[in-house]
């Protein structure tokens, strides 16, 4: 059980005026920006924001709550040359790619366990791996976890998650691999 990203270590302690849950850290201040606003303020997430707008998903990320696995700009730069070119990455494929980076619900890292699978908005699962405290989503390492936003949480990752149905596209633009 978690509370705004803090692990509940003891719960349901009765007090004279209610119930108390003890947590393992100080809770964050209440966030005042949503997913897109928060990503737009971070210089290392500009390509994600561009991709969200290009895929026309900004309205889909209103409401929530959502958990976003946000690739760094360097992760987008590591994609095969031409992958993000509109000739290869149609609007539908761009939507599919970005939808593979967020899930419904709020998943702070403390509430994730090795082997957990979560279903992305794209419709397929990503798998969580935890080894020596390092959290991974499929093959991407979480480099900054638990960024609270008004409509969920953001985890910054070092690799763009590519759905298996996009591998033919990756191979088309980079047939020998990098």
mmCIF file with all atom_site columns, C-alpha atoms in Angstrom:
data_model
loop_
_atom_site.group_PDB
_atom_site.id
_atom_site.type_symbol
_atom_site.label_atom_id
_atom_site.label_alt_id
_atom_site.label_comp_id
_atom_site.label_asym_id
_atom_site.label_entity_id
_atom_site.label_seq_id
_atom_site.pdbx_PDB_ins_code
_atom_site.Cartn_x
_atom_site.Cartn_y
_atom_site.Cartn_z
_atom_site.occupancy
_atom_site.B_iso_or_equiv
_atom_site.pdbx_formal_charge
_atom_site.auth_seq_id
_atom_site.auth_comp_id
_atom_site.auth_asym_id
_atom_site.auth_atom_id
_atom_site.pdbx_PDB_model_num
ATOM 1   C CA . UNK A 1 1   ? 0.000   0.000  0.000   1.00 0.00 ? 1   UNK A CA 1
ATOM 2   C CA . UNK A 1 2   ? 1.280   3.468  -0.857  1.00 0.00 ? 2   UNK A CA 1
ATOM 3   C CA . UNK A 1 3   ? 0.217   7.033  -0.182  1.00 0.00 ? 3   UNK A CA 1
ATOM 4   C CA . UNK A 1 4   ? 1.362   9.562  -2.803  1.00 0.00 ? 4   UNK A CA 1
ATOM 5   C CA . UNK A 1 5   ? 4.511   7.563  -3.463  1.00 0.00 ? 5   UNK A CA 1
ATOM 6   C CA . UNK A 1 6   ? 5.328   6.841  0.161   1.00 0.00 ? 6   UNK A CA 1
ATOM 7   C CA . UNK A 1 7   ? 5.259   3.273  1.412   1.00 0.00 ? 7   UNK A CA 1
ATOM 8   C CA . UNK A 1 8   ? 2.750   2.673  4.202   1.00 0.00 ? 8   UNK A CA 1
ATOM 9   C CA . UNK A 1 9   ? 4.734   0.848  6.894   1.00 0.00 ? 9   UNK A CA 1
ATOM 10  C CA . UNK A 1 10  ? 1.988   0.635  9.523   1.00 0.00 ? 10  UNK A CA 1
ATOM 11  C CA . UNK A 1 11  ? -1.660  1.141  8.775   1.00 0.00 ? 11  UNK A CA 1
ATOM 12  C CA . UNK A 1 12  ? -4.981  1.479  10.503  1.00 0.00 ? 12  UNK A CA 1
ATOM 13  C CA . UNK A 1 13  ? -3.730  2.857  13.817  1.00 0.00 ? 13  UNK A CA 1
ATOM 14  C CA . UNK A 1 14  ? -6.748  4.097  15.711  1.00 0.00 ? 14  UNK A CA 1
ATOM 15  C CA . UNK A 1 15  ? -6.634  7.592  17.130  1.00 0.00 ? 15  UNK A CA 1
ATOM 16  C CA . UNK A 1 16  ? -9.267  9.488  19.072  1.00 0.00 ? 16  UNK A CA 1
ATOM 17  C CA . UNK A 1 17  ? -10.167 11.487 15.989  1.00 0.00 ? 17  UNK A CA 1
ATOM 18  C CA . UNK A 1 18  ? -9.621  9.004  13.160  1.00 0.00 ? 18  UNK A CA 1
ATOM 19  C CA . UNK A 1 19  ? -7.226  6.474  11.642  1.00 0.00 ? 19  UNK A CA 1
ATOM 20  C CA . UNK A 1 20  ? -3.470  6.999  11.147  1.00 0.00 ? 20  UNK A CA 1
ATOM 21  C CA . UNK A 1 21  ? -1.196  5.352  8.572   1.00 0.00 ? 21  UNK A CA 1
ATOM 22  C CA . UNK A 1 22  ? 2.577   5.625  9.124   1.00 0.00 ? 22  UNK A CA 1
ATOM 23  C CA . UNK A 1 23  ? 4.637   6.185  5.982   1.00 0.00 ? 23  UNK A CA 1
ATOM 24  C CA . UNK A 1 24  ? 8.364   5.828  5.284   1.00 0.00 ? 24  UNK A CA 1
ATOM 25  C CA . UNK A 1 25  ? 9.063   9.345  3.979   1.00 0.00 ? 25  UNK A CA 1
ATOM 26  C CA . UNK A 1 26  ? 7.793   12.879 3.908   1.00 0.00 ? 26  UNK A CA 1
ATOM 27  C CA . UNK A 1 27  ? 4.994   13.329 1.390   1.00 0.00 ? 27  UNK A CA 1
ATOM 28  C CA . UNK A 1 28  ? 5.607   15.611 -1.576  1.00 0.00 ? 28  UNK A CA 1
ATOM 29  C CA . UNK A 1 29  ? 3.873   18.966 -1.798  1.00 0.00 ? 29  UNK A CA 1
ATOM 30  C CA . UNK A 1 30  ? 0.669   18.842 -3.768  1.00 0.00 ? 30  UNK A CA 1
ATOM 31  C CA . UNK A 1 31  ? 1.634   19.169 -7.452  1.00 0.00 ? 31  UNK A CA 1
ATOM 32  C CA . UNK A 1 32  ? 0.204   22.068 -9.429  1.00 0.00 ? 32  UNK A CA 1
ATOM 33  C CA . UNK A 1 33  ? 0.982   20.929 -12.988 1.00 0.00 ? 33  UNK A CA 1
ATOM 34  C CA . UNK A 1 34  ? -0.311  18.057 -15.091 1.00 0.00 ? 34  UNK A CA 1
ATOM 35  C CA . UNK A 1 35  ? 1.679   15.538 -17.143 1.00 0.00 ? 35  UNK A CA 1
ATOM 36  C CA . UNK A 1 36  ? 2.132   17.670 -20.257 1.00 0.00 ? 36  UNK A CA 1
ATOM 37  C CA . UNK A 1 37  ? 2.891   20.881 -18.335 1.00 0.00 ? 37  UNK A CA 1
ATOM 38  C CA . UNK A 1 38  ? 5.490   19.095 -16.204 1.00 0.00 ? 38  UNK A CA 1
ATOM 39  C CA . UNK A 1 39  ? 7.167   17.426 -19.196 1.00 0.00 ? 39  UNK A CA 1
ATOM 40  C CA . UNK A 1 40  ? 7.160   20.726 -21.116 1.00 0.00 ? 40  UNK A CA 1
ATOM 41  C CA . UNK A 1 41  ? 9.073   22.397 -18.274 1.00 0.00 ? 41  UNK A CA 1
ATOM 42  C CA . UNK A 1 42  ? 11.862  19.824 -18.433 1.00 0.00 ? 42  UNK A CA 1
ATOM 43  C CA . UNK A 1 43  ? 14.499  20.456 -21.120 1.00 0.00 ? 43  UNK A CA 1
ATOM 44  C CA . UNK A 1 44  ? 15.290  16.716 -21.289 1.00 0.00 ? 44  UNK A CA 1
ATOM 45  C CA . UNK A 1 45  ? 11.703  15.769 -22.274 1.00 0.00 ? 45  UNK A CA 1
ATOM 46  C CA . UNK A 1 46  ? 11.057  18.079 -25.241 1.00 0.00 ? 46  UNK A CA 1
ATOM 47  C CA . UNK A 1 47  ? 10.895  15.275 -27.811 1.00 0.00 ? 47  UNK A CA 1
ATOM 48  C CA . UNK A 1 48  ? 8.268   13.471 -25.748 1.00 0.00 ? 48  UNK A CA 1
ATOM 49  C CA . UNK A 1 49  ? 6.109   16.605 -25.635 1.00 0.00 ? 49  UNK A CA 1
ATOM 50  C CA . UNK A 1 50  ? 6.596   17.077 -29.395 1.00 0.00 ? 50  UNK A CA 1
ATOM 51  C CA . UNK A 1 51  ? 5.603   13.440 -29.983 1.00 0.00 ? 51  UNK A CA 1
ATOM 52  C CA . UNK A 1 52  ? 2.491   13.748 -27.799 1.00 0.00 ? 52  UNK A CA 1
ATOM 53  C CA . UNK A 1 53  ? 1.378   16.804 -29.775 1.00 0.00 ? 53  UNK A CA 1
ATOM 54  C CA . UNK A 1 54  ? 2.301   15.206 -33.121 1.00 0.00 ? 54  UNK A CA 1
ATOM 55  C CA . UNK A 1 55  ? 0.238   12.135 -32.214 1.00 0.00 ? 55  UNK A CA 1
ATOM 56  C CA . UNK A 1 56  ? -2.620  14.433 -31.121 1.00 0.00 ? 56  UNK A CA 1
ATOM 57  C CA . UNK A 1 57  ? -2.746  12.833 -27.674 1.00 0.00 ? 57  UNK A CA 1
ATOM 58  C CA . UNK A 1 58  ? -2.693  15.944 -25.495 1.00 0.00 ? 58  UNK A CA 1
ATOM 59  C CA . UNK A 1 59  ? -6.449  15.667 -24.805 1.00 0.00 ? 59  UNK A CA 1
ATOM 60  C CA . UNK A 1 60  ? -6.104  11.958 -24.014 1.00 0.00 ? 60  UNK A CA 1
ATOM 61  C CA . UNK A 1 61  ? -3.704  12.818 -21.179 1.00 0.00 ? 61  UNK A CA 1
ATOM 62  C CA . UNK A 1 62  ? -6.187  15.120 -19.451 1.00 0.00 ? 62  UNK A CA 1
ATOM 63  C CA . UNK A 1 63  ? -7.980  13.628 -16.493 1.00 0.00 ? 63  UNK A CA 1
ATOM 64  C CA . UNK A 1 64  ? -6.405  10.428 -15.381 1.00 0.00 ? 64  UNK A CA 1
ATOM 65  C CA . UNK A 1 65  ? -4.836  9.347  -13.246 1.00 0.00 ? 65  UNK A CA 1
ATOM 66  C CA . UNK A 1 66  ? -2.021  8.081  -15.467 1.00 0.00 ? 66  UNK A CA 1
ATOM 67  C CA . UNK A 1 67  ? 1.479   6.752  -15.013 1.00 0.00 ? 67  UNK A CA 1
ATOM 68  C CA . UNK A 1 68  ? 3.793   7.952  -17.776 1.00 0.00 ? 68  UNK A CA 1
ATOM 69  C CA . UNK A 1 69  ? 7.100   6.323  -18.666 1.00 0.00 ? 69  UNK A CA 1
ATOM 70  C CA . UNK A 1 70  ? 8.753   9.406  -20.179 1.00 0.00 ? 70  UNK A CA 1
ATOM 71  C CA . UNK A 1 71  ? 11.759  8.783  -22.457 1.00 0.00 ? 71  UNK A CA 1
ATOM 72  C CA . UNK A 1 72  ? 14.597  11.283 -22.306 1.00 0.00 ? 72  UNK A CA 1
ATOM 73  C CA . UNK A 1 73  ? 15.472  13.240 -25.437 1.00 0.00 ? 73  UNK A CA 1
ATOM 74  C CA . UNK A 1 74  ? 18.663  11.160 -25.621 1.00 0.00 ? 74  UNK A CA 1
ATOM 75  C CA . UNK A 1 75  ? 16.456  8.048  -25.862 1.00 0.00 ? 75  UNK A CA 1
ATOM 76  C CA . UNK A 1 76  ? 14.664  9.489  -28.895 1.00 0.00 ? 76  UNK A CA 1
ATOM 77  C CA . UNK A 1 77  ? 18.054  10.445 -30.366 1.00 0.00 ? 77  UNK A CA 1
ATOM 78  C CA . UNK A 1 78  ? 19.179  6.812  -30.016 1.00 0.00 ? 78  UNK A CA 1
ATOM 79  C CA . UNK A 1 79  ? 16.363  5.559  -32.274 1.00 0.00 ? 79  UNK A CA 1
ATOM 80  C CA . UNK A 1 80  ? 17.436  4.532  -35.775 1.00 0.00 ? 80  UNK A CA 1
ATOM 81  C CA . UNK A 1 81  ? 17.887  7.489  -38.105 1.00 0.00 ? 81  UNK A CA 1
ATOM 82  C CA . UNK A 1 82  ? 14.602  8.171  -39.858 1.00 0.00 ? 82  UNK A CA 1
ATOM 83  C CA . UNK A 1 83  ? 12.411  6.288  -37.361 1.00 0.00 ? 83  UNK A CA 1
ATOM 84  C CA . UNK A 1 84  ? 10.523  9.430  -36.379 1.00 0.00 ? 84  UNK A CA 1
ATOM 85  C CA . UNK A 1 85  ? 10.261  10.582 -39.996 1.00 0.00 ? 85  UNK A CA 1
ATOM 86  C CA . UNK A 1 86  ? 6.615   10.991 -41.020 1.00 0.00 ? 86  UNK A CA 1
ATOM 87  C CA . UNK A 1 87  ? 7.271   8.811  -44.075 1.00 0.00 ? 87  UNK A CA 1
ATOM 88  C CA . UNK A 1 88  ? 7.753   5.820  -41.770 1.00 0.00 ? 88  UNK A CA 1
ATOM 89  C CA . UNK A 1 89  ? 5.939   6.838  -38.595 1.00 0.00 ? 89  UNK A CA 1
ATOM 90  C CA . UNK A 1 90  ? 2.368   7.591  -39.659 1.00 0.00 ? 90  UNK A CA 1
ATOM 91  C CA . UNK A 1 91  ? -0.043  9.349  -37.304 1.00 0.00 ? 91  UNK A CA 1
ATOM 92  C CA . UNK A 1 92  ? -1.543  5.998  -36.246 1.00 0.00 ? 92  UNK A CA 1
ATOM 93  C CA . UNK A 1 93  ? 1.890   4.530  -35.539 1.00 0.00 ? 93  UNK A CA 1
ATOM 94  C CA . UNK A 1 94  ? 2.948   7.683  -33.666 1.00 0.00 ? 94  UNK A CA 1
ATOM 95  C CA . UNK A 1 95  ? -0.174  7.410  -31.475 1.00 0.00 ? 95  UNK A CA 1
ATOM 96  C CA . UNK A 1 96  ? 0.516   3.725  -30.936 1.00 0.00 ? 96  UNK A CA 1
ATOM 97  C CA . UNK A 1 97  ? 4.115   4.441  -29.926 1.00 0.00 ? 97  UNK A CA 1
ATOM 98  C CA . UNK A 1 98  ? 3.230   7.168  -27.413 1.00 0.00 ? 98  UNK A CA 1
ATOM 99  C CA . UNK A 1 99  ? 0.264   5.214  -25.989 1.00 0.00 ? 99  UNK A CA 1
ATOM 100 C CA . UNK A 1 100 ? 2.783   2.456  -25.203 1.00 0.00 ? 100 UNK A CA 1
ATOM 101 C CA . UNK A 1 101 ? 4.377   4.874  -22.707 1.00 0.00 ? 101 UNK A CA 1
ATOM 102 C CA . UNK A 1 102 ? 1.459   5.446  -20.348 1.00 0.00 ? 102 UNK A CA 1
ATOM 103 C CA . UNK A 1 103 ? -0.967  3.375  -18.310 1.00 0.00 ? 103 UNK A CA 1
ATOM 104 C CA . UNK A 1 104 ? -4.189  4.153  -16.498 1.00 0.00 ? 104 UNK A CA 1
ATOM 105 C CA . UNK A 1 105 ? -3.709  4.468  -12.757 1.00 0.00 ? 105 UNK A CA 1
ATOM 106 C CA . UNK A 1 106 ? -0.979  5.848  -10.539 1.00 0.00 ? 106 UNK A CA 1
ATOM 107 C CA . UNK A 1 107 ? 1.972   3.510  -9.987  1.00 0.00 ? 107 UNK A CA 1
ATOM 108 C CA . UNK A 1 108 ? 4.706   4.900  -7.748  1.00 0.00 ? 108 UNK A CA 1
ATOM 109 C CA . UNK A 1 109 ? 7.915   2.861  -7.763  1.00 0.00 ? 109 UNK A CA 1
ATOM 110 C CA . UNK A 1 110 ? 7.452   1.729  -4.165  1.00 0.00 ? 110 UNK A CA 1
ATOM 111 C CA . UNK A 1 111 ? 4.225   -0.008 -5.214  1.00 0.00 ? 111 UNK A CA 1
ATOM 112 C CA . UNK A 1 112 ? 5.842   -1.886 -8.111  1.00 0.00 ? 112 UNK A CA 1
ATOM 113 C CA . UNK A 1 113 ? 7.241   -5.395 -7.803  1.00 0.00 ? 113 UNK A CA 1
ATOM 114 C CA . UNK A 1 114 ? 9.576   -7.453 -9.941  1.00 0.00 ? 114 UNK A CA 1
ATOM 115 C CA . UNK A 1 115 ? 7.598   -9.240 -12.624 1.00 0.00 ? 115 UNK A CA 1
ATOM 116 C CA . UNK A 1 116 ? 4.553   -6.960 -12.457 1.00 0.00 ? 116 UNK A CA 1
ATOM 117 C CA . UNK A 1 117 ? 2.847   -6.362 -15.793 1.00 0.00 ? 117 UNK A CA 1
ATOM 118 C CA . UNK A 1 118 ? 0.787   -3.277 -16.497 1.00 0.00 ? 118 UNK A CA 1
ATOM 119 C CA . UNK A 1 119 ? -1.371  -2.731 -19.551 1.00 0.00 ? 119 UNK A CA 1
ATOM 120 C CA . UNK A 1 120 ? -0.523  0.377  -21.538 1.00 0.00 ? 120 UNK A CA 1
ATOM 121 C CA . UNK A 1 121 ? -3.074  2.643  -23.157 1.00 0.00 ? 121 UNK A CA 1
ATOM 122 C CA . UNK A 1 122 ? -1.930  1.104  -26.444 1.00 0.00 ? 122 UNK A CA 1
ATOM 123 C CA . UNK A 1 123 ? -3.373  -2.208 -25.231 1.00 0.00 ? 123 UNK A CA 1
ATOM 124 C CA . UNK A 1 124 ? -0.309  -4.350 -24.622 1.00 0.00 ? 124 UNK A CA 1
ATOM 125 C CA . UNK A 1 125 ? 1.600   -4.966 -21.421 1.00 0.00 ? 125 UNK A CA 1
ATOM 126 C CA . UNK A 1 126 ? 4.957   -3.718 -20.245 1.00 0.00 ? 126 UNK A CA 1
ATOM 127 C CA . UNK A 1 127 ? 6.836   -5.699 -17.617 1.00 0.00 ? 127 UNK A CA 1
ATOM 128 C CA . UNK A 1 128 ? 8.450   -4.225 -14.528 1.00 0.00 ? 128 UNK A CA 1
ATOM 129 C CA . UNK A 1 129 ? 11.851  -5.557 -13.492 1.00 0.00 ? 129 UNK A CA 1
ATOM 130 C CA . UNK A 1 130 ? 13.486  -4.640 -10.190 1.00 0.00 ? 130 UNK A CA 1
ATOM 131 C CA . UNK A 1 131 ? 17.066  -5.633 -9.472  1.00 0.00 ? 131 UNK A CA 1
ATOM 132 C CA . UNK A 1 132 ? 19.076  -4.224 -6.561  1.00 0.00 ? 132 UNK A CA 1
ATOM 133 C CA . UNK A 1 133 ? 16.641  -1.334 -6.254  1.00 0.00 ? 133 UNK A CA 1
ATOM 134 C CA . UNK A 1 134 ? 16.916  -0.422 -9.941  1.00 0.00 ? 134 UNK A CA 1
ATOM 135 C CA . UNK A 1 135 ? 13.515  -0.257 -11.653 1.00 0.00 ? 135 UNK A CA 1
ATOM 136 C CA . UNK A 1 136 ? 13.177  -1.144 -15.327 1.00 0.00 ? 136 UNK A CA 1
ATOM 137 C CA . UNK A 1 137 ? 10.205  -1.054 -17.685 1.00 0.00 ? 137 UNK A CA 1
ATOM 138 C CA . UNK A 1 138 ? 10.832  -3.738 -20.311 1.00 0.00 ? 138 UNK A CA 1
ATOM 139 C CA . UNK A 1 139 ? 14.413  -2.848 -21.313 1.00 0.00 ? 139 UNK A CA 1
ATOM 140 C CA . UNK A 1 140 ? 14.316  0.807  -20.189 1.00 0.00 ? 140 UNK A CA 1
ATOM 141 C CA . UNK A 1 141 ? 15.881  1.919  -16.916 1.00 0.00 ? 141 UNK A CA 1
ATOM 142 C CA . UNK A 1 142 ? 13.973  4.383  -14.752 1.00 0.00 ? 142 UNK A CA 1
ATOM 143 C CA . UNK A 1 143 ? 16.465  7.229  -14.240 1.00 0.00 ? 143 UNK A CA 1
ATOM 144 C CA . UNK A 1 144 ? 14.112  9.478  -12.264 1.00 0.00 ? 144 UNK A CA 1
ATOM 145 C CA . UNK A 1 145 ? 11.112  8.029  -10.486 1.00 0.00 ? 145 UNK A CA 1
ATOM 146 C CA . UNK A 1 146 ? 7.981   9.333  -8.841  1.00 0.00 ? 146 UNK A CA 1
ATOM 147 C CA . UNK A 1 147 ? 7.527   12.816 -10.272 1.00 0.00 ? 147 UNK A CA 1
ATOM 148 C CA . UNK A 1 148 ? 4.083   13.733 -8.927  1.00 0.00 ? 148 UNK A CA 1
ATOM 149 C CA . UNK A 1 149 ? 1.663   15.589 -11.201 1.00 0.00 ? 149 UNK A CA 1
ATOM 150 C CA . UNK A 1 150 ? -1.953  16.635 -10.776 1.00 0.00 ? 150 UNK A CA 1
ATOM 151 C CA . UNK A 1 151 ? -3.149  13.728 -12.903 1.00 0.00 ? 151 UNK A CA 1
ATOM 152 C CA . UNK A 1 152 ? -0.760  10.937 -11.925 1.00 0.00 ? 152 UNK A CA 1
ATOM 153 C CA . UNK A 1 153 ? 2.962   10.271 -11.804 1.00 0.00 ? 153 UNK A CA 1
ATOM 154 C CA . UNK A 1 154 ? 5.887   10.372 -14.235 1.00 0.00 ? 154 UNK A CA 1
ATOM 155 C CA . UNK A 1 155 ? 8.877   8.025  -14.346 1.00 0.00 ? 155 UNK A CA 1
ATOM 156 C CA . UNK A 1 156 ? 11.686  9.200  -16.644 1.00 0.00 ? 156 UNK A CA 1
ATOM 157 C CA . UNK A 1 157 ? 13.286  6.360  -18.632 1.00 0.00 ? 157 UNK A CA 1
ATOM 158 C CA . UNK A 1 158 ? 16.482  6.094  -20.684 1.00 0.00 ? 158 UNK A CA 1
ATOM 159 C CA . UNK A 1 159 ? 15.054  4.181  -23.663 1.00 0.00 ? 159 UNK A CA 1
ATOM 160 C CA . UNK A 1 160 ? 12.043  4.628  -25.936 1.00 0.00 ? 160 UNK A CA 1
ATOM 161 C CA . UNK A 1 161 ? 9.724   1.658  -25.483 1.00 0.00 ? 161 UNK A CA 1
ATOM 162 C CA . UNK A 1 162 ? 9.013   0.198  -28.908 1.00 0.00 ? 162 UNK A CA 1
ATOM 163 C CA . UNK A 1 163 ? 5.930   -2.036 -29.217 1.00 0.00 ? 163 UNK A CA 1
ATOM 164 C CA . UNK A 1 164 ? 6.658   -5.388 -30.860 1.00 0.00 ? 164 UNK A CA 1
ATOM 165 C CA . UNK A 1 165 ? 4.368   -4.474 -33.769 1.00 0.00 ? 165 UNK A CA 1
ATOM 166 C CA . UNK A 1 166 ? 6.754   -1.581 -34.544 1.00 0.00 ? 166 UNK A CA 1
ATOM 167 C CA . UNK A 1 167 ? 9.832   -3.779 -34.935 1.00 0.00 ? 167 UNK A CA 1
ATOM 168 C CA . UNK A 1 168 ? 9.201   -4.107 -38.681 1.00 0.00 ? 168 UNK A CA 1
ATOM 169 C CA . UNK A 1 169 ? 9.366   -0.314 -38.868 1.00 0.00 ? 169 UNK A CA 1
ATOM 170 C CA . UNK A 1 170 ? 12.618  -0.231 -36.882 1.00 0.00 ? 170 UNK A CA 1
ATOM 171 C CA . UNK A 1 171 ? 14.113  -2.842 -39.202 1.00 0.00 ? 171 UNK A CA 1
ATOM 172 C CA . UNK A 1 172 ? 12.926  -0.929 -42.287 1.00 0.00 ? 172 UNK A CA 1
ATOM 173 C CA . UNK A 1 173 ? 14.802  2.229  -41.286 1.00 0.00 ? 173 UNK A CA 1
ATOM 174 C CA . UNK A 1 174 ? 17.805  0.446  -39.769 1.00 0.00 ? 174 UNK A CA 1
ATOM 175 C CA . UNK A 1 175 ? 18.093  -3.033 -41.324 1.00 0.00 ? 175 UNK A CA 1
ATOM 176 C CA . UNK A 1 176 ? 21.544  -3.792 -39.865 1.00 0.00 ? 176 UNK A CA 1
ATOM 177 C CA . UNK A 1 177 ? 20.919  -2.353 -36.404 1.00 0.00 ? 177 UNK A CA 1
ATOM 178 C CA . UNK A 1 178 ? 22.960  0.198  -34.531 1.00 0.00 ? 178 UNK A CA 1
#
